[in-house]
PDB file of C-alpha atoms in Angstrom:
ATOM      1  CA  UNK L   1      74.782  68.812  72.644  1.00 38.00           C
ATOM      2  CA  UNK L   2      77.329  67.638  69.621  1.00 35.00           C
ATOM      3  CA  UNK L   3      76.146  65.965  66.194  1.00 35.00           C
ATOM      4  CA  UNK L   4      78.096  62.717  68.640  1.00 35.00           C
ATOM      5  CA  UNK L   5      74.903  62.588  70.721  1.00 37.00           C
ATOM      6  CA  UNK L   6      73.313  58.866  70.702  1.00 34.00           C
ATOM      7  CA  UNK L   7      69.613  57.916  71.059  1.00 37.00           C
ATOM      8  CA  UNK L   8      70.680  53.651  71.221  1.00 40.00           C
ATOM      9  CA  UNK L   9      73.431  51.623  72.014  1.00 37.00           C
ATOM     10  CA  UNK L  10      74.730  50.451  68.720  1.00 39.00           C
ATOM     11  CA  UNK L  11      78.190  51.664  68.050  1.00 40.00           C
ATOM     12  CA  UNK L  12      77.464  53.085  64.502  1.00 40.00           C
ATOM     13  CA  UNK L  13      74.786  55.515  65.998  1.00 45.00           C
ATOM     14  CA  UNK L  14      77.618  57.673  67.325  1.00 50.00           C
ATOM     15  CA  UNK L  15      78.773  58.420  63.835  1.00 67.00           C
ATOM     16  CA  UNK L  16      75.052  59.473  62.461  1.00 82.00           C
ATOM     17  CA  UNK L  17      74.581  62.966  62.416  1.00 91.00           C
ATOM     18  CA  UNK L  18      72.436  65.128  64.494  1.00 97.00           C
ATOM     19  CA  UNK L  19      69.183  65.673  62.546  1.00 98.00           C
ATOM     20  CA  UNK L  20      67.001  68.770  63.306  1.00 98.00           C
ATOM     21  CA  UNK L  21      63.541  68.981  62.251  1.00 98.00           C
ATOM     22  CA  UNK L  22      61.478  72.183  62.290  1.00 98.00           C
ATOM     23  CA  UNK L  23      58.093  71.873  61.006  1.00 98.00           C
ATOM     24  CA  UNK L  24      55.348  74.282  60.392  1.00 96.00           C
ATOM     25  CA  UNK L  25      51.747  74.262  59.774  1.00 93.00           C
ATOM     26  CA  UNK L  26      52.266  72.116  56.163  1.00 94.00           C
ATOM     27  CA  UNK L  27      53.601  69.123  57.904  1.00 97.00           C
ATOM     28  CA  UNK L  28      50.001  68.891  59.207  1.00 95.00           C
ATOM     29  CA  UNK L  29      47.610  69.599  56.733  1.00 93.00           C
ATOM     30  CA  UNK L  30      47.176  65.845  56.342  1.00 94.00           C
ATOM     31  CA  UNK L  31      46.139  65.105  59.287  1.00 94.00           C
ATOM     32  CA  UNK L  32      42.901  68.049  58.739  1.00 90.00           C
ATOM     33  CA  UNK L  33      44.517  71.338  60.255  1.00 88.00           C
ATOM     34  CA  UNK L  34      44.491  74.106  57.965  1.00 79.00           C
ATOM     35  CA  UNK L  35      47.528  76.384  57.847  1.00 69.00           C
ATOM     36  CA  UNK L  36      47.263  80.181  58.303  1.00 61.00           C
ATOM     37  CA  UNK L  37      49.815  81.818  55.406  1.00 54.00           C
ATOM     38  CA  UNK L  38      49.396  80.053  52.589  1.00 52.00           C
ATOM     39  CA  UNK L  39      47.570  80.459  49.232  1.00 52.00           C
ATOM     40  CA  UNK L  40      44.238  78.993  51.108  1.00 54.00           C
ATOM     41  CA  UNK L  41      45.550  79.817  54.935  1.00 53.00           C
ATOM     42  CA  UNK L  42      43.022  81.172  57.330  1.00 55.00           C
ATOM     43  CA  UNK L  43      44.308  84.263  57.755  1.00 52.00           C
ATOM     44  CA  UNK L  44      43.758  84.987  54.419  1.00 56.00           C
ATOM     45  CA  UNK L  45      40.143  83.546  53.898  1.00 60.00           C
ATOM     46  CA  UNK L  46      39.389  85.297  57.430  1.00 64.00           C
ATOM     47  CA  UNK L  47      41.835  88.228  58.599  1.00 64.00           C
ATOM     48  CA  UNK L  48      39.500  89.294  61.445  1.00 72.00           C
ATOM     49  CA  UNK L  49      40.824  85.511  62.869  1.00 80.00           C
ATOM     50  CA  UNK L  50      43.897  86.734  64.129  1.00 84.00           C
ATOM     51  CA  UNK L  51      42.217  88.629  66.564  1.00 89.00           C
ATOM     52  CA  UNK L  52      41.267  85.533  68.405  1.00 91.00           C
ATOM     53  CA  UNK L  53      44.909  85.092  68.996  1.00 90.00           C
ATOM     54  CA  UNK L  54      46.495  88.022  69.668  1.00 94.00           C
ATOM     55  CA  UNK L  55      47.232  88.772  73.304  1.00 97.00           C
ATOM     56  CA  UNK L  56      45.623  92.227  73.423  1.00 97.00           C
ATOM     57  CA  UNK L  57      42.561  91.639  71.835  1.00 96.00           C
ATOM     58  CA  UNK L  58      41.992  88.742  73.298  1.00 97.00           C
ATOM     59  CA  UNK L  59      42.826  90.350  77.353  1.00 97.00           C
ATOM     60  CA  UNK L  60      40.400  92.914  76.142  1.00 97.00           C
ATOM     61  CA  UNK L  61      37.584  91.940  74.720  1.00 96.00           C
ATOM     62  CA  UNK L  62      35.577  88.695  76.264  1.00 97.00           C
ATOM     63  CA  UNK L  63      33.596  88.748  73.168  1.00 96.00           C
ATOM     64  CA  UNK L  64      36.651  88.093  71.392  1.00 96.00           C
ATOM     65  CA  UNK L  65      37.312  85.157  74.288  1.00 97.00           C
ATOM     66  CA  UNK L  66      34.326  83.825  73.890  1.00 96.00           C
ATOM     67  CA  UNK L  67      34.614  83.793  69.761  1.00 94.00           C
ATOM     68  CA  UNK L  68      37.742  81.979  70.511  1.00 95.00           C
ATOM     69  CA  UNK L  69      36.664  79.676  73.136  1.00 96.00           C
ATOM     70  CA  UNK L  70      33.967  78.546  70.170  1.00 93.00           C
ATOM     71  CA  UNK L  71      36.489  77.922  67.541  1.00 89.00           C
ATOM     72  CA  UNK L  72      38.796  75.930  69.812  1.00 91.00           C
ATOM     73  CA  UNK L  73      35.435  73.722  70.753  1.00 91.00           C
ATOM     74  CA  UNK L  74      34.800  73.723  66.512  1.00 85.00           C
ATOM     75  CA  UNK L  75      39.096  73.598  65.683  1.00 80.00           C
ATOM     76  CA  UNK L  76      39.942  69.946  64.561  1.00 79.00           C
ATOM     77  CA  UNK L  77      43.260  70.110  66.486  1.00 77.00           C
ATOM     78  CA  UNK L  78      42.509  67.890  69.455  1.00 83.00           C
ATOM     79  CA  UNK L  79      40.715  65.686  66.899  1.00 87.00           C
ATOM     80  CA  UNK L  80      43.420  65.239  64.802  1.00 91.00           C
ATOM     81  CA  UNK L  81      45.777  62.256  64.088  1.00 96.00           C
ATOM     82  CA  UNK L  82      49.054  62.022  62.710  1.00 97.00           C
ATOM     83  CA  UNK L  83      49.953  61.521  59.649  1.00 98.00           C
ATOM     84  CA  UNK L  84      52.692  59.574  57.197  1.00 98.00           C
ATOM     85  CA  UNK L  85      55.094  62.870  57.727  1.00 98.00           C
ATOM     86  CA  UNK L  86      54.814  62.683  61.265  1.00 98.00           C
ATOM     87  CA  UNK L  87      55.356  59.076  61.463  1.00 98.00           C
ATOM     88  CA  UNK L  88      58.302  59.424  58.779  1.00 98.00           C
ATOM     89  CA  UNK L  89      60.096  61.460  61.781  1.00 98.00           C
ATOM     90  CA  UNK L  90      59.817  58.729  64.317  1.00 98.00           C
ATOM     91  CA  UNK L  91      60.841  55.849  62.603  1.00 97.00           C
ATOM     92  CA  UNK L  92      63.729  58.275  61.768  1.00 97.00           C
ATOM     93  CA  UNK L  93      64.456  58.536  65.299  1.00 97.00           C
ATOM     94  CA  UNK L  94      63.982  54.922  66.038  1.00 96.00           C
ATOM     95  CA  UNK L  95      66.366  53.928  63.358  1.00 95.00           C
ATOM     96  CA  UNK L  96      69.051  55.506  65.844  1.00 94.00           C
ATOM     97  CA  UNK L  97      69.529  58.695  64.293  1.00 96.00           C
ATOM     98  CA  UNK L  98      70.044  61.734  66.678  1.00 97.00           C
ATOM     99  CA  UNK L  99      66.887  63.556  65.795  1.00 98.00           C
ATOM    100  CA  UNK L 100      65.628  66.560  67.426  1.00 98.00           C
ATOM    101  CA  UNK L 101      62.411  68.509  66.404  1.00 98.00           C
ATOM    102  CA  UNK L 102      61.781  71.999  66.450  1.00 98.00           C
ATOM    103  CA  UNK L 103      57.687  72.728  66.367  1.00 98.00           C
ATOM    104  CA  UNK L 104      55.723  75.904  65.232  1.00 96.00           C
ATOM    105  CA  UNK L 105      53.402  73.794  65.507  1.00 95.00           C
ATOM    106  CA  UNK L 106      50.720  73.972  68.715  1.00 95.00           C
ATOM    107  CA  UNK L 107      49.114  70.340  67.904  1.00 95.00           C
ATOM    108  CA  UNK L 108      51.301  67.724  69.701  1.00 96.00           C
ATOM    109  CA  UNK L 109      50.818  65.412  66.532  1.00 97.00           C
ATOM    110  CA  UNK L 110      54.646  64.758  66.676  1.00 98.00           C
ATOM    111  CA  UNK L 111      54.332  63.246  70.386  1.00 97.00           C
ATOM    112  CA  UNK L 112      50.814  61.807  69.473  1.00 97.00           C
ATOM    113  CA  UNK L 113      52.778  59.802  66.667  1.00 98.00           C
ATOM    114  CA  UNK L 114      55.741  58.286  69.348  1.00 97.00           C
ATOM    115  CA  UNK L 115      58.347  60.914  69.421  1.00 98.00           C
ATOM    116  CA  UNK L 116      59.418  61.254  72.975  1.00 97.00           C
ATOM    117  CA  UNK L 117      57.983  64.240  74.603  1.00 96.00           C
ATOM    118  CA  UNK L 118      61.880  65.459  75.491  1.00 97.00           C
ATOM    119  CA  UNK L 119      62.942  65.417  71.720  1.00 98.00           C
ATOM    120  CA  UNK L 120      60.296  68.294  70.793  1.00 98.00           C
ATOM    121  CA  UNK L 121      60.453  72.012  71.558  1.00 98.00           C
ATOM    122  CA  UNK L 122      56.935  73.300  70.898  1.00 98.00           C
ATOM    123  CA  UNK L 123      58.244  76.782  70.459  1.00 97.00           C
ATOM    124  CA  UNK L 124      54.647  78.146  70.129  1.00 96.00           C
ATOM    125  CA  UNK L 125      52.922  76.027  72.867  1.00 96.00           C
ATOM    126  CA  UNK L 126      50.810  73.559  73.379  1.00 95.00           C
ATOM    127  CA  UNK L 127      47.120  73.826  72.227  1.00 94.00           C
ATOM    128  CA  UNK L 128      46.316  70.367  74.423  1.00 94.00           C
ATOM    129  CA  UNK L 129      47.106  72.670  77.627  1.00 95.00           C
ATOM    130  CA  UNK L 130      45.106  76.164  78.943  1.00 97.00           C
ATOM    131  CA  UNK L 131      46.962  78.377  81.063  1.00 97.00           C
ATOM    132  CA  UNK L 132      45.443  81.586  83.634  1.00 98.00           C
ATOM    133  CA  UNK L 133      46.720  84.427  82.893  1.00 97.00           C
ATOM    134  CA  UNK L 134      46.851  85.585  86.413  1.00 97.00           C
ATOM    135  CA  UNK L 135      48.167  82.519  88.128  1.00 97.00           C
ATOM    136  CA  UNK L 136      50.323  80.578  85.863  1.00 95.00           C
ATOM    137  CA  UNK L 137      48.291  77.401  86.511  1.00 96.00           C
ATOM    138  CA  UNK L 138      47.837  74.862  84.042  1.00 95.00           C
ATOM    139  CA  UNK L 139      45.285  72.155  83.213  1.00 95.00           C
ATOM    140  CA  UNK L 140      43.879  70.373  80.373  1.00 94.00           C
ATOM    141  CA  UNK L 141      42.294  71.749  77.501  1.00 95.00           C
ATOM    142  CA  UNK L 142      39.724  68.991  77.348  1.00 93.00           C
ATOM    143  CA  UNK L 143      38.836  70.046  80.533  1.00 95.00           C
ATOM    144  CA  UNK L 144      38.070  74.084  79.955  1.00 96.00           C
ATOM    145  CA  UNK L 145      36.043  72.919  76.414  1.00 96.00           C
ATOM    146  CA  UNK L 146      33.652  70.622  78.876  1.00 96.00           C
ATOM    147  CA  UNK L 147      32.842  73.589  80.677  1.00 97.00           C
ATOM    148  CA  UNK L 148      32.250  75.977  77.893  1.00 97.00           C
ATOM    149  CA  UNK L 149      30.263  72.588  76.152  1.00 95.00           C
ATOM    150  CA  UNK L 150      28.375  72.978  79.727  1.00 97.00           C
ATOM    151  CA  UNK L 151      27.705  76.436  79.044  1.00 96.00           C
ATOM    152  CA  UNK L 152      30.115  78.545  80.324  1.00 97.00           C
ATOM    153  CA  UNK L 153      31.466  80.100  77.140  1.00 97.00           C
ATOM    154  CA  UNK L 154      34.204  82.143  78.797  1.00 97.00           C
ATOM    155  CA  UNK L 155      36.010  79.896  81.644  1.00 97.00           C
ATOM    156  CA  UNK L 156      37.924  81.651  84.157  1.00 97.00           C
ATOM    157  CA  UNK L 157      40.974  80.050  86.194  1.00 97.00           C
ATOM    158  CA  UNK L 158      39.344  77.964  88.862  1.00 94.00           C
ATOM    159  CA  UNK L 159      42.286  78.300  91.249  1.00 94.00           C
ATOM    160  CA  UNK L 160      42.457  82.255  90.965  1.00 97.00           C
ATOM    161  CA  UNK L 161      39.323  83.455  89.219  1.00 97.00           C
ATOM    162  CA  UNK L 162      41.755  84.814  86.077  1.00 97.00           C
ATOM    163  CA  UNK L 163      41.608  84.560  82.457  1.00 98.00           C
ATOM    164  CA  UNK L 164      42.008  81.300  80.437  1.00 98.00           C
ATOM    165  CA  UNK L 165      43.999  81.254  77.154  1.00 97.00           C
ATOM    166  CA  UNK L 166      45.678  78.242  75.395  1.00 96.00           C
ATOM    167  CA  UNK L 167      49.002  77.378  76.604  1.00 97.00           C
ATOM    168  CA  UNK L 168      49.540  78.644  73.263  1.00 96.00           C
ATOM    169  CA  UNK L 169      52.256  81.895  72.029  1.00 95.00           C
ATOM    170  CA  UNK L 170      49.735  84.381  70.845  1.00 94.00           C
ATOM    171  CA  UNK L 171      50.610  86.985  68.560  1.00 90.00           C
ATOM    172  CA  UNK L 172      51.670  90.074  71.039  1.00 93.00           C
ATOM    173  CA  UNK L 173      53.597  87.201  73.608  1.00 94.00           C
ATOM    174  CA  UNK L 174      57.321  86.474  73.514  1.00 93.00           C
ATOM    175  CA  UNK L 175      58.482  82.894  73.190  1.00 94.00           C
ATOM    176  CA  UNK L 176      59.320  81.070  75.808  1.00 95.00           C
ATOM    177  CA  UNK L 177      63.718  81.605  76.276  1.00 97.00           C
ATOM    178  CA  UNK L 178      64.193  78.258  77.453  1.00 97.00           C
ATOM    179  CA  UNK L 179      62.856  76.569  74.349  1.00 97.00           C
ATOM    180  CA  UNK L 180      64.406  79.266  72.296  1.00 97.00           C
ATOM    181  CA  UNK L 181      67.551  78.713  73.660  1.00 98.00           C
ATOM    182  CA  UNK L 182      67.931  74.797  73.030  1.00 98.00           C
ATOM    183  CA  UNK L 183      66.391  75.402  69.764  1.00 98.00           C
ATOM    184  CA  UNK L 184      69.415  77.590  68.803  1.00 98.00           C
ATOM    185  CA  UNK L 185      71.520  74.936  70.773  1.00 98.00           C
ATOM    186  CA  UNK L 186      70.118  72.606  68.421  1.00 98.00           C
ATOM    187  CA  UNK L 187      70.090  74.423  65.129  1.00 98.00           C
ATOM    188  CA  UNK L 188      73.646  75.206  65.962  1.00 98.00           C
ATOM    189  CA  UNK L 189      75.160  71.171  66.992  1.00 98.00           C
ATOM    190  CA  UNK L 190      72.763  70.003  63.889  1.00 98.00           C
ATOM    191  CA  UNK L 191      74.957  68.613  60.840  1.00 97.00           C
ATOM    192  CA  UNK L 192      71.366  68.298  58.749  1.00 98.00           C
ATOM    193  CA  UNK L 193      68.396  70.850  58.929  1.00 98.00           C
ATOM    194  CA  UNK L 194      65.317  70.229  57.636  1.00 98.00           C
ATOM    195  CA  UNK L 195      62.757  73.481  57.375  1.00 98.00           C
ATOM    196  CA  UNK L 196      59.530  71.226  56.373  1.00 98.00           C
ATOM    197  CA  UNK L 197      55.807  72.628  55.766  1.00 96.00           C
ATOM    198  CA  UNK L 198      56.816  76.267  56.860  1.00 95.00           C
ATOM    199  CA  UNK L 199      56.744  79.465  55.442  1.00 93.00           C
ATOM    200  CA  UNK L 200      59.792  81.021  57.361  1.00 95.00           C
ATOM    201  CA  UNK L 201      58.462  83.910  57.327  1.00 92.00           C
ATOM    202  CA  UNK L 202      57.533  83.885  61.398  1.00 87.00           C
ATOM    203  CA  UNK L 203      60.383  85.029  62.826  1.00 89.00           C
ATOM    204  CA  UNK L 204      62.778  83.828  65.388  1.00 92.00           C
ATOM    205  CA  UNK L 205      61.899  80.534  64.497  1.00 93.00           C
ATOM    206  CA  UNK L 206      61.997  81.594  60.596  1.00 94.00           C
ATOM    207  CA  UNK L 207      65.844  82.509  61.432  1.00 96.00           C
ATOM    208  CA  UNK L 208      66.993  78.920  62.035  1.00 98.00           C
ATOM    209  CA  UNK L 209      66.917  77.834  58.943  1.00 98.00           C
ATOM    210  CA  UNK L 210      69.453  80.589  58.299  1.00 97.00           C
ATOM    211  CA  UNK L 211      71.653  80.262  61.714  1.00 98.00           C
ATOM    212  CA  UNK L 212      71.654  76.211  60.328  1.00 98.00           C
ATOM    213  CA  UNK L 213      73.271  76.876  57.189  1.00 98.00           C
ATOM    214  CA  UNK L 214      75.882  79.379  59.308  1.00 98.00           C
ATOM    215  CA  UNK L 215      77.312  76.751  61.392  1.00 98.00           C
ATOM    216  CA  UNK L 216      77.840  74.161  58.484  1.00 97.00           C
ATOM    217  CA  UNK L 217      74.259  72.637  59.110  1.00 98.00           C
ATOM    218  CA  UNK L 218      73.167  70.900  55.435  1.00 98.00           C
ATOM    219  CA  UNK L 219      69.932  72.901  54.602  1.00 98.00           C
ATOM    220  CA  UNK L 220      66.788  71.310  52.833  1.00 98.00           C
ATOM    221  CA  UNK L 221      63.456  72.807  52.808  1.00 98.00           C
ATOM    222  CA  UNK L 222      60.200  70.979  51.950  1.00 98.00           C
ATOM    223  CA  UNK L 223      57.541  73.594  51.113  1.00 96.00           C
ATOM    224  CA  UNK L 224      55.535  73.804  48.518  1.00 92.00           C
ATOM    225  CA  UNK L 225      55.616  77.595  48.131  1.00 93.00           C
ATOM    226  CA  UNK L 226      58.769  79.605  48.047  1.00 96.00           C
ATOM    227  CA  UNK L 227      60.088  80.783  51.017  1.00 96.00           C
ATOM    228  CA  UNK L 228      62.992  83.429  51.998  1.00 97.00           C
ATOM    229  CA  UNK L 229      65.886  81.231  52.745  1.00 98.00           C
ATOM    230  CA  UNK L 230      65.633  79.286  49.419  1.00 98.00           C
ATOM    231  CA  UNK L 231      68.846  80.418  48.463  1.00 97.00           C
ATOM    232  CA  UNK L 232      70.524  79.380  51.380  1.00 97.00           C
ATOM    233  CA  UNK L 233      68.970  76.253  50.700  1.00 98.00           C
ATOM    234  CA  UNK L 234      71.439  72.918  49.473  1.00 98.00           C
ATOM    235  CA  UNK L 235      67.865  71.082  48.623  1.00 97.00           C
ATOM    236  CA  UNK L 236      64.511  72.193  47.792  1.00 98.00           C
ATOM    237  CA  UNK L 237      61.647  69.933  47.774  1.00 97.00           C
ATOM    238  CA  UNK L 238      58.661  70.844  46.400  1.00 96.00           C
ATOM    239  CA  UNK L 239      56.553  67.646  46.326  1.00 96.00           C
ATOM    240  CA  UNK L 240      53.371  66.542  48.806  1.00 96.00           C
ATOM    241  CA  UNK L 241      55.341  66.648  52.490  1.00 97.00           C
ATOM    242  CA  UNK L 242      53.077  63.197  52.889  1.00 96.00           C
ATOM    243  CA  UNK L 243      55.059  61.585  50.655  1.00 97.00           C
ATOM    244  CA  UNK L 244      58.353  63.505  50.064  1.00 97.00           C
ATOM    245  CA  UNK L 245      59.333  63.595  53.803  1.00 98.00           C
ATOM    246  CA  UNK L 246      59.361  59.573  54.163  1.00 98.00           C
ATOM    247  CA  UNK L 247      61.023  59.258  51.287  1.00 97.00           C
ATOM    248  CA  UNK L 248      63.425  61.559  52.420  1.00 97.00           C
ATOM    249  CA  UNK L 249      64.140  60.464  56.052  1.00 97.00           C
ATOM    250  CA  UNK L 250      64.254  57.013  54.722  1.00 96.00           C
ATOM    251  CA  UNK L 251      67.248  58.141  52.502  1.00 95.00           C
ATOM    252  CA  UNK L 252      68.721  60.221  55.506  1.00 94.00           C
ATOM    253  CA  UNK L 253      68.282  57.145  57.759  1.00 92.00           C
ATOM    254  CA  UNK L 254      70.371  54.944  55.001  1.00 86.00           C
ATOM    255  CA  UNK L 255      73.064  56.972  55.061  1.00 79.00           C
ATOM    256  CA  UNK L 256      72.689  59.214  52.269  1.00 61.00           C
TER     257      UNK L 256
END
């Protein structure tokens, strides 16, 4: 992919640079999802939480399934709706600028708000998906929380009999190489890379922001706390992402 790459037909787009997005947990605390490492984060308030999504424990211990099985049925995840910052990305992309997004994110606000499906890399997953362990086989997630609504509080793969988990990366699973690999593809072509409502501090998709700024990539971060690549940074935003990421695409999208 080169920063040449065109999402219309109107000659100018060719000369717009390739935008990269990767957002984190902040870009959706708007829209009701809490994040996990920040001042108020979940796994802060509650560090017996992470539990519920790490591979081992979870494999191990069907209480620990079923405790998780509760809090996806409680989460506000599928419930959720985009926000202005997720919104502010697709008119981005519909103004003809090359755009690519790079998720932490497990949510699928971004497609939810019009980005096409093929311009996201969810390099932690999809929470809107479940996944056997055994099998491989996917289905919906709405699905699996009707049964466990129904009373089954620990679903098991009705193809093979195996374990359910979200099609999600839980802590103790790799990511998924594919997705890594056009990520970096990305992160590398990118002229502009924007690190917005994440701690980079979950590593590797903490280390694009870095790999960005190698290869020439103009680096701004919009976080409210610091973060470990602020000095790499060529702007730091430190204002509400709800309103500081519009008015930032909008300036990107103009040309600035």
């Amino acid at each position: 992919m080169s920063s040449s790459e065109t999402t219309g037909t109107a000659p100018q787009d060719a000369r717009r640079p390739l935008v990269a997005i990767l957002s984190g947990a902040g870009i959706s605390t708007d829209s009701g999802i809490p994040d996990y490492r920040g001042p108020n984060g979940l796994w802060r308030r509650d560090p017996e939480a992470e539990k519920l999504v790490t591979y081992a424990y979870y494999m191990a211990d069907p209480e620990i399934r079923r405790r998780a099985w509760r809090m996806r049925c409680d989460g506000p995840a599928l419930r959720a709706r985009p926000n202005a910052a997720h919104e502010a990305v697709v008119r981005l992309e519909r103004s003809g600028t090359p755009v690519r997004v790079i998720t932490q994110n497990v949510d699928g606000l971004h497609q939810l708000a019009g980005m096409p499906g093929r311009k996201v890399l969810e390099l932690h997953g999809s929470a809107r998906s479940v996944q056997c362990t055994r099998c491989k086989a996917r289905s919906g997630m709405a699905e699996a929380l009707e049964r466990v609504a129904a009373g089954d509080p620990d679903p098991a793969c009705e193809a093979c009999g195996g374990i359910l988990k979200s099609a999600t990366v839980m802590f103790g699973e790799g990511l998924d190489p594919s997705v890594l690999g056009e990520a970096v593809a990305v992160t590398k072509a990118c002229e502009v890379f924007i690190a917005v409502g994440t701690s980079l501090q979950v590593h590797p998709a903490a280390s694009l922001a870095g790999l960005a700024a190698d290869h020439g990539a103009r680096l701004i971060i919009v976080n409210a706390e610091p973060t470990p690549y602020d000095d790499r940074a060529d702007e730091l935003v430190r204002e509400p992402i709800g309103t500081a990421l519009p008015a930032l695409l909008e300036r990107i999208a103009g040309g600035a």
